[in-house]
Amino acid sequence: MKCLWEYTTYENRVEKTMKEEISSYADEGQERDAVNLYPDMTYQVFEGFGGALTEAAAYTWHQMGDKNKTHFLEACYGKDGLGYTQARMALDSCDASLGNYSAMEDENDRAMESFSLERDEKYILPFLKAVEDVKGEALSVMLSPWSPPPFMKTNGEKNHGGKLKTEYYAWWAEYVCKYVEEYKKRGVKIVRISIQNEPDATQIWDSCRYNAAEEKTFLKDFLYPAMVKHGLSDIEVFVWDHNKERALERANGIIDEETRDMVSGIAFHWYSGDHFESLDMLHEKYPDKKLVFTEGCVEYSRFTSSDQLENARMYGHDIAGDLNHGAHAFIDWNVLLNSQGGPNHVDNFCDAPIMYDVEKDVMEKKLSYTYIRHYSRYLVPGSVRIGMSRFTDKLDVTAFRRPDGKLAVVMMNRIGEDMAVYIRVYGEVIPLTVPGDGIGTALIEM
């Protein structure tokens, strides 16, 4: 069998990506330094990678010169780029917006005649169109609300948490359905929604709290019936959309015999740590539910922008862990930000795989972009995770069989020394070296 080995090194802040072709030889009892592949052991079908098309990302793209606009689109959605097929979009404003906004704010307008997507049509929807023109097909979009309009909330504002007033449950369900319908009219391929972004957090930006009972009641008695009424029951509904450490508890509090058919899956973020075992338990208890990673970023309030290797490793480690524990898709946070890590209307600045210096008209691909690409370029939609074992936890590994029959194996070395690795599969051995502080992808033709 033949193997195309693409690997990236990062030394003295210089990134280099190289390729080589390697042939296998007969396995005569290789024991040490082995990564074993078991293509006959299969798990979840993977739906793809993507990133969030926020107003911040869209506004930054609109500020680019024409050359960098094209460069960005090709880097993420072109034939040699990240291969993104998924997207997450905010229903109304989020922190990665230029300011708070809602599609309507007139509490007396029960007919929602004042409902308008004027704000979305300024930057966000043209950005999506440009993306899809380069991609050549529609992205699979997830819509997530950060906060209902202020008049519907107990605290009377978009920010600082608060709750949805019970008397507005029905109206908010209709509002969500109208948002989906208006996006669909504009050609957006909405495949899933979440009920609420980070429902267990009071943030200084757009936020709204639900406990499990409240999220369940809203789903069961208001949102899902409204979706059925509007012919939107084919759209997947995801619960939680928050960190992994409490995902199981929230699922347990929502999913039962009444709601099982209403819930398509559990969405999760990475901000509280690995908690990969939580995904195992979710899959064990709810095997028919999808697990989708919907947000993660390097927050400047917690991490530094200068340590590109550590930031890239954060992606490499979490992607491998999530996929190995059952994730069906991986959707990053902002696909693009300015060099400050914004714009962000509450200065909640963060890193992005691609950043743009507005004043200098310079686009920078971070090392995290390359690390993501080692996964996203090769683990194409329809790939199936296969069985794998590794000789050390210093090596993050995940392996998939692609629709073309080839095996894709991503390996990230978490130490500074080069690591000899012998991939064992079907009686053959493929010898590789994963560089210290590096990452590589093996594409194996059987």
Coordinates of C-alpha atoms in Angstrom, one line a residue:
M1 CA 0.0 0.0 0.0
K2 CA 1.0 3.6 -0.6
C3 CA 1.0 6.5 1.8
L4 CA 1.1 10.2 1.2
W5 CA 2.6 11.8 4.3
E6 CA 2.0 15.5 4.8
Y7 CA 3.5 17.0 7.9
T8 CA 4.2 20.4 9.4
T9 CA 7.1 21.6 11.6
Y10 CA 7.3 24.8 13.6
E11 CA 10.7 25.8 14.7
N12 CA 11.9 29.3 15.7
R13 CA 8.4 30.6 14.8
V14 CA 8.8 29.3 11.2
E15 CA 6.2 27.0 9.8
K16 CA 7.1 24.5 7.1
T17 CA 4.8 21.9 5.5
M18 CA 6.2 19.1 3.5
K19 CA 5.0 16.0 1.7
E20 CA 6.6 12.6 0.9
E21 CA 5.4 9.3 -0.4
I22 CA 6.1 6.2 1.7
S23 CA 5.6 2.5 0.8
S24 CA 4.6 -0.1 3.3
Y25 CA 6.3 -3.4 4.0
A26 CA 5.1 -6.7 5.5
D27 CA 4.6 -6.6 9.2
E28 CA 7.0 -9.1 10.8
G29 CA 6.0 -8.5 14.4
Q30 CA 6.3 -4.7 14.9
E31 CA 5.5 -4.1 18.6
R32 CA 7.0 -0.8 19.7
D33 CA 6.0 2.7 18.6
A34 CA 3.0 1.3 16.8
V35 CA -0.3 3.0 15.8
N36 CA -2.7 0.2 15.0
L37 CA -5.6 0.7 12.5
Y38 CA -8.7 -1.4 12.5
P39 CA -10.8 -0.4 9.4
D40 CA -13.4 -3.1 10.1
M41 CA -14.2 -1.4 13.5
T42 CA -16.4 1.5 12.5
Y43 CA -18.1 4.3 14.4
Q44 CA -19.7 7.6 13.5
V45 CA -20.1 9.0 10.0
F46 CA -18.5 12.4 10.0
E47 CA -20.4 15.4 8.4
G48 CA -17.6 17.9 8.1
F49 CA -15.8 20.9 9.4
G50 CA -16.7 24.6 9.4
G51 CA -16.5 27.9 11.2
A52 CA -18.9 30.6 12.4
L53 CA -19.9 33.3 9.9
T54 CA -20.4 36.0 12.5
E55 CA -21.0 39.7 11.8
A56 CA -17.4 40.3 13.0
A57 CA -16.1 37.9 10.4
A58 CA -18.3 39.3 7.7
Y59 CA -17.5 42.9 8.5
T60 CA -13.7 42.1 8.6
W61 CA -14.0 40.4 5.2
H62 CA -15.8 43.5 3.7
Q63 CA -12.9 45.6 4.9
M64 CA -10.4 43.6 2.9
G65 CA -8.9 44.6 -0.4
D66 CA -10.1 42.5 -3.4
K67 CA -7.0 40.4 -3.5
N68 CA -7.2 39.4 0.2
K69 CA -11.0 38.8 -0.1
T70 CA -10.3 36.2 -2.7
H71 CA -7.3 34.8 -0.8
F72 CA -9.4 34.3 2.3
L73 CA -12.3 32.6 0.4
E74 CA -9.9 30.2 -1.3
A75 CA -8.1 29.5 1.9
C76 CA -11.2 28.3 3.7
Y77 CA -13.6 27.2 0.9
G78 CA -11.5 26.7 -2.2
K79 CA -10.4 23.3 -3.6
D80 CA -7.0 23.5 -1.8
G81 CA -8.2 25.2 1.4
L82 CA -9.7 23.9 4.6
G83 CA -12.6 22.3 2.7
Y84 CA -15.2 23.8 5.1
T85 CA -18.8 22.5 4.5
Q86 CA -20.4 23.6 7.7
A87 CA -21.2 27.0 9.3
R88 CA -22.8 28.4 12.4
M89 CA -24.6 31.7 12.3
A90 CA -26.1 33.8 15.1
L91 CA -29.8 34.4 15.2
D92 CA -29.7 38.1 15.9
S93 CA -26.6 39.6 17.6
C94 CA -23.9 37.8 19.6
D95 CA -20.7 39.2 21.2
A96 CA -18.9 38.9 17.8
S97 CA -21.2 41.6 16.4
L98 CA -20.7 45.3 15.9
G99 CA -23.5 45.9 18.5
N100 CA -26.7 44.5 20.0
Y101 CA -29.5 44.1 17.5
S102 CA -32.7 42.2 17.0
A103 CA -34.8 41.5 13.8
M104 CA -37.7 43.3 15.6
E105 CA -38.0 45.2 18.9
D106 CA -41.6 46.4 18.9
E107 CA -43.4 44.6 21.7
N108 CA -46.8 45.6 20.3
D109 CA -46.1 44.1 16.9
R110 CA -47.6 40.6 17.6
A111 CA -47.9 40.0 13.8
M112 CA -44.2 40.7 13.5
E113 CA -44.8 43.0 10.5
S114 CA -41.7 45.0 11.5
F115 CA -39.5 41.9 11.4
S116 CA -36.5 42.7 9.2
L117 CA -33.2 41.1 8.3
E118 CA -31.8 44.4 7.2
R119 CA -28.8 44.0 9.6
D120 CA -28.0 40.5 8.3
E121 CA -28.2 41.7 4.7
K122 CA -25.6 44.4 5.2
Y123 CA -22.6 42.2 5.8
I124 CA -23.5 38.6 6.9
L125 CA -25.6 37.3 4.0
P126 CA -23.4 38.8 1.2
F127 CA -20.4 37.2 3.0
L128 CA -22.2 33.8 2.9
K129 CA -23.0 34.3 -0.8
A130 CA -19.4 35.0 -1.6
V131 CA -18.3 31.9 0.4
E132 CA -20.8 29.7 -1.4
D133 CA -19.9 31.1 -4.8
V134 CA -16.3 29.9 -4.2
K135 CA -17.4 26.7 -2.6
G136 CA -19.7 25.9 -5.5
E137 CA -22.4 24.6 -3.2
A138 CA -24.4 25.6 -0.2
L139 CA -23.0 25.3 3.3
S140 CA -24.9 23.3 5.9
V141 CA -25.8 26.1 8.4
M142 CA -26.7 25.9 12.1
L143 CA -28.6 28.9 13.5
S144 CA -28.1 29.7 17.2
P145 CA -29.8 32.4 19.3
W146 CA -27.7 34.3 21.9
S147 CA -30.7 36.4 23.3
P148 CA -34.3 37.2 22.5
P149 CA -35.2 40.9 22.1
P150 CA -35.0 42.9 25.3
F151 CA -38.8 43.2 25.8
M152 CA -39.1 39.4 26.0
K153 CA -36.6 39.1 28.8
T154 CA -36.7 39.4 32.6
N155 CA -33.8 41.8 32.7
G156 CA -35.0 44.0 29.8
E157 CA -31.8 43.8 27.9
K158 CA -29.9 41.6 25.4
N159 CA -26.8 41.3 27.7
H160 CA -26.1 40.0 31.2
G161 CA -28.2 36.9 31.1
G162 CA -31.8 37.2 32.3
K163 CA -34.4 34.7 31.2
L164 CA -37.1 34.5 28.6
K165 CA -40.4 35.6 30.2
T166 CA -42.8 32.7 30.2
E167 CA -45.5 34.8 28.6
Y168 CA -43.2 35.2 25.6
Y169 CA -42.4 31.5 25.1
A170 CA -44.9 31.2 22.2
W171 CA -43.9 34.4 20.5
W172 CA -40.2 33.6 20.7
A173 CA -40.8 30.2 19.2
E174 CA -42.6 32.0 16.3
Y175 CA -39.8 34.5 16.0
V176 CA -37.2 31.7 15.7
C177 CA -39.3 30.0 13.0
K178 CA -39.7 33.2 11.1
Y179 CA -35.9 33.8 11.2
V180 CA -35.4 30.3 9.8
E181 CA -38.0 30.9 7.1
E182 CA -36.6 34.2 6.1
Y183 CA -33.1 32.7 5.8
K184 CA -34.4 29.8 3.7
K185 CA -36.2 32.3 1.4
R186 CA -32.8 33.8 0.8
G187 CA -31.3 30.5 -0.2
V188 CA -29.6 29.6 3.1
K189 CA -29.4 25.9 3.7
I190 CA -30.5 25.7 7.4
V191 CA -30.0 22.1 8.5
R192 CA -30.0 22.6 12.3
I193 CA -30.7 25.0 15.1
S194 CA -29.8 25.1 18.8
I195 CA -32.3 26.3 21.4
Q196 CA -29.9 28.7 23.1
N197 CA -26.2 29.4 23.0
E198 CA -24.6 28.8 26.4
P199 CA -27.9 28.6 28.5
D200 CA -26.0 28.2 31.8
A201 CA -24.0 31.4 31.6
T202 CA -24.7 35.1 32.4
Q203 CA -22.4 36.9 30.1
I204 CA -21.6 40.6 29.7
W205 CA -22.7 40.1 26.1
D206 CA -25.9 38.7 24.5
S207 CA -27.0 35.9 26.7
C208 CA -30.1 34.2 28.1
R209 CA -30.4 31.6 30.8
Y210 CA -32.5 28.4 30.8
N211 CA -32.3 25.6 33.3
A212 CA -33.0 22.1 31.9
A213 CA -36.7 22.1 32.8
E214 CA -37.1 25.5 31.1
E215 CA -35.2 24.4 28.0
K216 CA -37.3 21.3 27.9
T217 CA -40.6 23.1 28.3
F218 CA -39.8 25.7 25.6
L219 CA -38.8 22.9 23.2
K220 CA -41.7 20.5 23.9
D221 CA -44.6 22.9 24.3
F222 CA -43.6 25.8 22.1
L223 CA -40.6 25.6 19.7
Y224 CA -41.1 22.1 18.3
P225 CA -44.9 22.6 17.8
A226 CA -44.2 25.9 16.1
M227 CA -41.6 24.2 13.8
V228 CA -44.2 21.5 12.9
K229 CA -46.8 24.2 12.2
H230 CA -44.4 26.0 9.8
G231 CA -43.2 22.9 8.1
L232 CA -39.7 23.0 9.6
S233 CA -39.7 19.7 11.4
D234 CA -37.0 18.4 9.0
I235 CA -34.5 20.9 10.7
E236 CA -32.5 19.3 13.4
V237 CA -32.8 20.6 17.0
F238 CA -29.8 20.6 19.3
V239 CA -29.9 21.1 23.0
W240 CA -27.3 22.5 25.4
D241 CA -24.8 24.3 23.1
H242 CA -22.5 24.8 26.0
N243 CA -19.4 23.3 27.6
K244 CA -18.9 19.5 27.7
E245 CA -18.6 19.2 31.5
R246 CA -22.4 19.5 32.1
A247 CA -23.6 18.2 28.7
L248 CA -24.8 14.8 30.1
E249 CA -26.8 16.4 33.0
R250 CA -28.5 18.8 30.5
A251 CA -29.3 16.0 28.1
N252 CA -30.7 13.9 31.0
G253 CA -32.9 16.8 32.0
I254 CA -34.4 17.3 28.5
I255 CA -34.5 14.0 26.7
D256 CA -37.2 11.6 27.6
E257 CA -40.0 9.6 25.9
E258 CA -41.9 12.9 25.3
T259 CA -39.0 14.8 23.7
R260 CA -36.8 12.0 22.3
D261 CA -38.1 12.5 18.7
M262 CA -37.8 16.3 19.0
V263 CA -34.1 16.3 19.8
S264 CA -31.5 15.5 17.1
G265 CA -28.4 16.0 19.1
I266 CA -26.3 17.7 21.7
A267 CA -24.1 20.7 20.8
F268 CA -21.0 21.4 22.9
H269 CA -18.1 23.8 23.4
W270 CA -14.6 23.4 24.8
Y271 CA -14.1 26.2 27.2
S272 CA -14.1 24.1 30.4
G273 CA -11.6 21.5 29.3
D274 CA -11.5 18.1 27.6
H275 CA -14.3 16.1 29.2
F276 CA -14.1 13.7 26.3
E277 CA -15.6 11.0 28.5
S278 CA -18.8 13.0 28.7
L279 CA -19.2 12.5 25.0
D280 CA -18.8 8.7 25.5
M281 CA -21.5 8.7 28.1
L282 CA -23.8 10.8 25.9
H283 CA -23.4 8.4 23.1
E284 CA -23.9 5.4 25.3
K285 CA -27.1 6.7 26.8
Y286 CA -28.4 8.4 23.6
P287 CA -26.9 6.4 20.7
D288 CA -29.3 7.9 18.2
K289 CA -28.3 11.5 18.9
K290 CA -25.6 13.4 17.1
L291 CA -22.8 15.1 18.9
V292 CA -21.6 18.4 17.3
F293 CA -18.8 20.7 18.4
T294 CA -20.2 24.2 17.8
E295 CA -17.7 26.6 19.4
G296 CA -14.2 27.0 20.6
C297 CA -11.5 29.7 20.4
V298 CA -8.4 31.0 22.0
E299 CA -9.7 33.6 24.4
Y300 CA -7.3 36.6 24.9
S301 CA -8.8 37.0 28.4
R302 CA -7.1 33.6 29.3
F303 CA -4.4 33.0 26.7
T304 CA -1.8 34.9 24.8
S305 CA -2.0 35.5 21.0
S306 CA 1.8 35.1 20.6
D307 CA 2.1 31.4 21.5
Q308 CA 1.0 30.1 18.2
L309 CA 2.2 26.6 18.9
E310 CA 0.3 26.2 22.1
N311 CA -2.8 27.7 20.5
A312 CA -2.6 25.4 17.5
R313 CA -2.1 22.4 19.8
M314 CA -5.3 23.4 21.5
Y315 CA -7.2 22.8 18.3
G316 CA -5.3 19.7 17.4
H317 CA -5.9 18.0 20.7
D318 CA -9.5 18.9 21.0
I319 CA -10.4 17.9 17.4
A320 CA -8.8 14.5 17.9
G321 CA -10.4 14.0 21.3
D322 CA -13.9 15.1 20.1
L323 CA -13.8 12.9 17.0
N324 CA -12.4 9.9 18.9
H325 CA -15.3 10.2 21.3
G326 CA -18.1 10.4 18.8
A327 CA -18.4 14.0 17.4
H328 CA -20.3 14.1 14.0
A329 CA -19.1 17.6 13.0
F330 CA -16.7 20.3 14.2
I331 CA -17.6 23.9 13.8
D332 CA -15.0 26.5 14.9
W333 CA -15.8 30.0 16.2
N334 CA -15.1 33.0 14.0
V335 CA -13.6 32.0 10.6
L336 CA -12.0 35.5 10.4
L337 CA -11.2 38.4 12.7
N338 CA -9.2 41.6 12.6
S339 CA -5.7 41.8 14.1
Q340 CA -7.1 42.9 17.5
G341 CA -9.3 39.8 17.7
G342 CA -12.5 41.6 16.9
P343 CA -14.6 43.5 16.2
N344 CA -16.5 42.6 19.4
H345 CA -19.1 44.9 20.9
V346 CA -18.0 44.0 24.5
D347 CA -14.2 43.7 23.7
N348 CA -14.3 39.9 24.2
F349 CA -11.4 39.5 21.9
C350 CA -10.0 36.2 20.7
D351 CA -7.8 34.5 18.2
A352 CA -9.0 33.1 14.8
P353 CA -7.3 30.8 12.3
I354 CA -7.1 33.7 9.9
M355 CA -6.7 37.3 11.0
Y356 CA -6.5 40.6 9.0
D357 CA -4.7 43.8 9.7
V358 CA -7.1 46.4 8.4
E359 CA -4.6 49.3 8.3
K360 CA -1.9 47.3 6.4
D361 CA -4.2 45.2 4.3
V362 CA -2.3 42.1 5.4
M363 CA -4.0 38.7 6.0
E364 CA -2.3 36.2 8.3
K365 CA -2.9 32.5 8.5
K366 CA -2.1 31.4 12.1
L367 CA -0.5 28.1 12.8
S368 CA -3.9 27.0 14.1
Y369 CA -5.1 27.3 10.5
T370 CA -2.6 24.7 9.4
Y371 CA -3.4 22.4 12.3
I372 CA -7.1 22.5 11.4
R373 CA -6.3 21.9 7.8
H374 CA -4.5 18.7 8.6
Y375 CA -7.9 17.4 9.8
S376 CA -10.4 19.2 7.6
R377 CA -8.7 18.8 4.3
Y378 CA -8.5 15.0 4.6
L379 CA -11.5 14.0 6.8
V380 CA -14.1 14.8 4.2
P381 CA -17.9 14.6 4.7
G382 CA -19.0 11.0 4.7
S383 CA -15.8 9.7 6.2
V384 CA -16.3 7.0 8.9
R385 CA -14.1 6.8 12.0
I386 CA -12.3 3.5 12.4
G387 CA -10.7 1.6 15.3
M388 CA -7.3 2.8 16.4
S389 CA -4.8 2.2 19.2
R390 CA -1.6 4.2 19.9
F391 CA 1.5 3.5 21.9
T392 CA 1.6 6.8 23.8
D393 CA -0.6 9.6 25.0
K394 CA 2.0 12.1 23.8
L395 CA 0.6 11.5 20.4
D396 CA -2.9 12.6 19.5
V397 CA -4.3 10.3 16.8
T398 CA -7.6 9.9 14.9
A399 CA -8.3 7.7 11.9
F400 CA -11.1 7.6 9.3
R401 CA -12.0 5.7 6.2
R402 CA -13.0 8.2 3.5
P403 CA -15.7 7.7 0.9
D404 CA -13.0 7.1 -1.7
G405 CA -11.8 4.1 0.3
K406 CA -8.6 5.7 1.4
L407 CA -7.6 5.9 5.1
A408 CA -6.8 9.2 6.6
V409 CA -4.8 9.3 9.9
V410 CA -3.9 12.5 11.7
M411 CA -1.2 12.5 14.3
M412 CA 0.0 15.4 16.5
N413 CA 3.2 15.2 18.4
R414 CA 2.8 16.9 21.8
I415 CA 6.6 16.8 22.7
G416 CA 9.6 18.5 21.3
E417 CA 11.4 15.4 20.1
D418 CA 10.8 13.7 16.8
M419 CA 8.7 10.5 17.2
A420 CA 9.1 7.4 15.1
V421 CA 5.7 5.8 14.4
Y422 CA 4.8 2.6 12.6
I423 CA 1.3 2.4 11.3
R424 CA 0.1 -1.2 11.3
V425 CA -2.9 -2.1 9.1
Y426 CA -3.9 -5.3 7.3
G427 CA -0.6 -7.0 7.8
E428 CA 1.5 -4.1 6.5
V429 CA 3.6 -1.5 8.3
I430 CA 4.1 2.1 7.2
P431 CA 7.1 3.8 8.9
L432 CA 6.8 7.5 9.6
T433 CA 8.4 10.2 11.7
V434 CA 6.1 12.7 13.3
P435 CA 8.3 15.8 13.9
G436 CA 8.7 17.2 17.4
D437 CA 6.0 19.9 18.1
G438 CA 4.6 18.9 14.8
I439 CA 1.5 17.4 13.1
G440 CA 1.0 15.2 10.1
T441 CA -1.7 13.5 8.1
A442 CA -1.2 10.1 6.4
L443 CA -3.4 9.4 3.4
I444 CA -3.2 5.6 2.8
E445 CA -4.3 4.0 -0.4
M446 CA -5.1 0.4 0.2

